[in-house]
Coordinates of C-alpha atoms in Angstrom, one line a residue:
X1 CA 2.5 -30.6 60.0
X2 CA 0.0 -32.3 57.8
X3 CA -1.7 -28.9 57.1
X4 CA 1.6 -27.3 56.1
X5 CA 2.3 -30.2 53.6
X6 CA -1.2 -29.8 52.1
X7 CA -0.5 -26.0 51.5
X8 CA 2.9 -26.8 49.8
X9 CA 1.2 -29.4 47.6
X10 CA -1.6 -27.0 46.7
X11 CA 0.9 -24.2 46.0
X12 CA 2.9 -26.5 43.6
X13 CA -0.3 -27.6 41.9
X14 CA -1.4 -23.9 41.3
X15 CA 2.1 -23.0 40.0
X16 CA 2.2 -26.0 37.7
X17 CA -1.4 -25.3 36.5
X18 CA -0.7 -21.6 35.9
X19 CA 2.5 -22.6 33.9
X20 CA 0.5 -25.0 31.8
X21 CA -2.2 -22.5 31.1
X22 CA 0.5 -19.8 30.2
X23 CA 2.2 -22.2 27.7
X24 CA -1.1 -23.3 26.2
X25 CA -2.3 -19.7 25.7
X26 CA 1.1 -18.8 24.2
X27 CA 0.8 -21.6 21.6
X28 CA -2.8 -20.7 20.8
X29 CA -2.1 -17.0 20.2
X30 CA 1.1 -17.9 18.2
X31 CA -1.0 -20.1 15.9
X32 CA -3.6 -17.4 15.5
X33 CA -1.0 -15.0 14.4
X34 CA 0.4 -17.6 12.0
X35 CA -3.0 -18.2 10.5
X36 CA -3.5 -14.4 9.6
X37 CA -4.3 -13.9 5.9
X38 CA -1.7 -12.2 3.7
X39 CA -3.7 -9.1 3.3
X40 CA -4.1 -8.8 7.2
X41 CA -0.4 -9.2 7.6
X42 CA 0.3 -6.6 4.9
X43 CA -2.2 -4.2 6.5
X44 CA -0.3 -4.5 9.9
X45 CA 3.0 -3.9 8.1
X46 CA 1.7 -0.9 6.2
X47 CA 0.4 0.7 9.4
X48 CA 3.7 0.2 11.3
X49 CA 6.3 1.0 8.6
X50 CA 8.0 4.3 8.1
X51 CA 7.6 6.0 4.8
X52 CA 10.7 6.8 2.7
X53 CA 10.8 9.8 0.4
X54 CA 12.0 9.7 -3.2
X55 CA 12.8 13.0 -4.9
X56 CA 12.9 12.9 -8.7
X57 CA 16.2 14.4 -9.7
X58 CA 14.9 15.9 -13.0
X59 CA 11.5 17.3 -12.2
X60 CA 12.0 17.6 -8.5
X61 CA 8.6 16.0 -7.3
X62 CA 8.5 13.8 -4.2
X63 CA 6.8 10.5 -3.6
X64 CA 6.4 8.8 -0.2
X65 CA 6.5 5.0 -0.3
X66 CA 6.7 2.2 2.4
X67 CA 10.2 1.3 3.6
X68 CA 9.7 -2.3 2.8
X69 CA 8.9 -1.7 -0.8
X70 CA 11.8 -2.1 -3.3
X71 CA 12.7 0.5 -5.9
X72 CA 13.1 -0.6 -9.5
X73 CA 16.6 0.5 -10.4
X74 CA 16.9 3.6 -12.6
X75 CA 18.9 1.6 -15.1
X76 CA 15.7 -0.4 -15.9
X77 CA 13.5 2.7 -16.4
X78 CA 14.1 4.5 -19.6
X79 CA 11.7 7.4 -19.1
X80 CA 12.8 10.7 -17.5
X81 CA 10.8 11.4 -14.4
X82 CA 9.6 7.9 -13.8
X83 CA 10.2 5.8 -10.7
X84 CA 8.5 2.7 -9.3
X85 CA 8.4 0.9 -6.0
X86 CA 6.9 -2.5 -5.5
X87 CA 6.1 -5.2 -3.1
X88 CA 6.5 -8.5 -4.8
X89 CA 5.9 -11.3 -2.2
X90 CA 3.0 -13.4 -3.1
X91 CA 1.0 -10.2 -3.7
X92 CA 2.1 -7.8 -6.4
X93 CA 1.7 -4.2 -5.5
X94 CA 3.3 -1.4 -7.5
X95 CA 3.5 2.3 -6.8
X96 CA 4.6 4.3 -9.8
X97 CA 5.2 8.0 -10.5
X98 CA 5.6 9.3 -14.0
X99 CA 5.1 12.3 -16.3
X100 CA 2.8 12.5 -19.3
X101 CA 3.2 15.4 -21.7
X102 CA -0.2 17.2 -22.3
X103 CA 0.2 17.5 -26.1
X104 CA -3.5 18.0 -26.7
X105 CA -3.7 20.8 -24.2
X106 CA -6.5 19.2 -22.1
X107 CA -8.1 21.0 -19.3
X108 CA -8.3 19.0 -16.0
X109 CA -11.9 17.8 -16.9
X110 CA -10.9 16.9 -20.5
X111 CA -7.9 15.0 -19.2
X112 CA -10.0 13.2 -16.7
X113 CA -12.5 12.1 -19.4
X114 CA -9.6 11.0 -21.7
X115 CA -7.6 9.1 -19.2
X116 CA -10.7 7.5 -17.6
X117 CA -11.7 6.1 -20.9
X118 CA -8.3 4.9 -21.7
X119 CA -7.9 3.1 -18.4
X120 CA -11.5 1.9 -18.0
X121 CA -11.9 3.8 -14.8
X122 CA -15.1 3.2 -12.9
X123 CA -14.7 6.0 -10.4
X124 CA -13.4 9.5 -10.9
X125 CA -13.0 12.7 -8.8
X126 CA -12.0 16.1 -10.0
X127 CA -10.2 19.0 -8.2
X128 CA -8.9 22.4 -9.4
X129 CA -5.6 21.2 -10.9
X130 CA -5.9 17.4 -10.5
X131 CA -8.2 14.4 -10.9
X132 CA -8.3 10.9 -9.4
X133 CA -9.2 7.7 -11.2
X134 CA -9.8 4.2 -9.9
X135 CA -11.2 0.9 -11.1
X136 CA -10.3 -2.5 -12.3
X137 CA -6.7 -2.8 -13.6
X138 CA -6.3 -3.1 -17.3
X139 CA -3.0 -3.8 -19.2
X140 CA -3.0 -3.4 -23.0
X141 CA -6.8 -3.1 -22.7
X142 CA -7.1 -6.5 -21.1
X143 CA -8.3 -6.8 -17.6
X144 CA -6.0 -8.2 -14.9
X145 CA -8.2 -10.5 -12.9
X146 CA -8.5 -9.6 -9.2
X147 CA -6.5 -6.3 -9.4
X148 CA -7.3 -2.7 -9.1
X149 CA -5.6 0.7 -9.8
X150 CA -5.8 4.1 -8.1
X151 CA -4.1 7.1 -9.8
X152 CA -3.9 10.9 -9.2
X153 CA -3.1 13.2 -12.1
X154 CA -1.9 16.7 -11.3
X155 CA -1.7 19.3 -14.1
X156 CA 1.3 21.7 -14.3
X157 CA 1.5 23.7 -17.4
X158 CA 1.9 21.2 -20.3
X159 CA 2.6 18.2 -18.0
X160 CA 0.5 15.7 -16.0
X161 CA 2.4 14.5 -13.0
X162 CA 0.9 11.1 -12.1
X163 CA 1.2 8.8 -9.1
X164 CA -0.4 5.4 -9.5
X165 CA -1.0 2.4 -7.4
X166 CA -1.9 -1.2 -8.6
X167 CA -2.9 -3.7 -6.1
X168 CA -4.9 -6.9 -5.6
X169 CA -8.6 -6.2 -4.8
X170 CA -8.2 -8.4 -1.7
X171 CA -5.7 -5.9 -0.3
X172 CA -7.8 -2.7 -0.7
X173 CA -8.0 -2.3 3.1
X174 CA -4.3 -3.0 3.4
X175 CA -3.3 -0.2 1.0
X176 CA -5.6 2.5 2.4
X177 CA -2.6 4.4 3.8
X178 CA -1.0 4.6 0.3
X179 CA -4.4 5.6 -1.2
X180 CA -4.6 8.4 1.4
X181 CA -1.0 9.6 0.5
X182 CA -1.9 9.7 -3.2
X183 CA -5.0 11.7 -2.4
X184 CA -3.0 14.2 -0.4
X185 CA 0.0 14.2 -2.8
X186 CA 1.4 17.6 -3.6
X187 CA 3.8 17.5 -6.5
X188 CA 6.2 19.8 -4.7
X189 CA 5.9 19.8 -0.9

């Protein structure tokens, strides 16, 4: 009888101990998730989210953007063929598509040199009918501290179709999915 009671006490002790360990590990892992940095949380959201598609009604180009981004209402944009999507929590990320008329008749290389100088681009890459620029973000020729831009210009006749992304430098890893989409952007899919 004494042996049986000993086993019952031991079993209760093991169950209670397991329960305490389970609760403690839950709180530890919960606090670790809570302590994740904003860029890490954004990266997780970016990897999991579905991508919405915006089709421009006038020019017909398509842009893919994260489902959790908000679209700037058309009533606030006064340029034909322009759209913008943004994530404006504590981090400001903007994905914009717009049209630039190629009045000067630039070739792809000439356009790349012109826009690279205009935007203070530090990196550039050229393809057959497009070029990609990136670097620190400037607005009105003034640097925006801690922000970067990434843009693809696609030439079609006398137009440049542009998709651009501005983001905090601390979120470079988090926006890689968007950068890859811009790299692979076909104006008409």
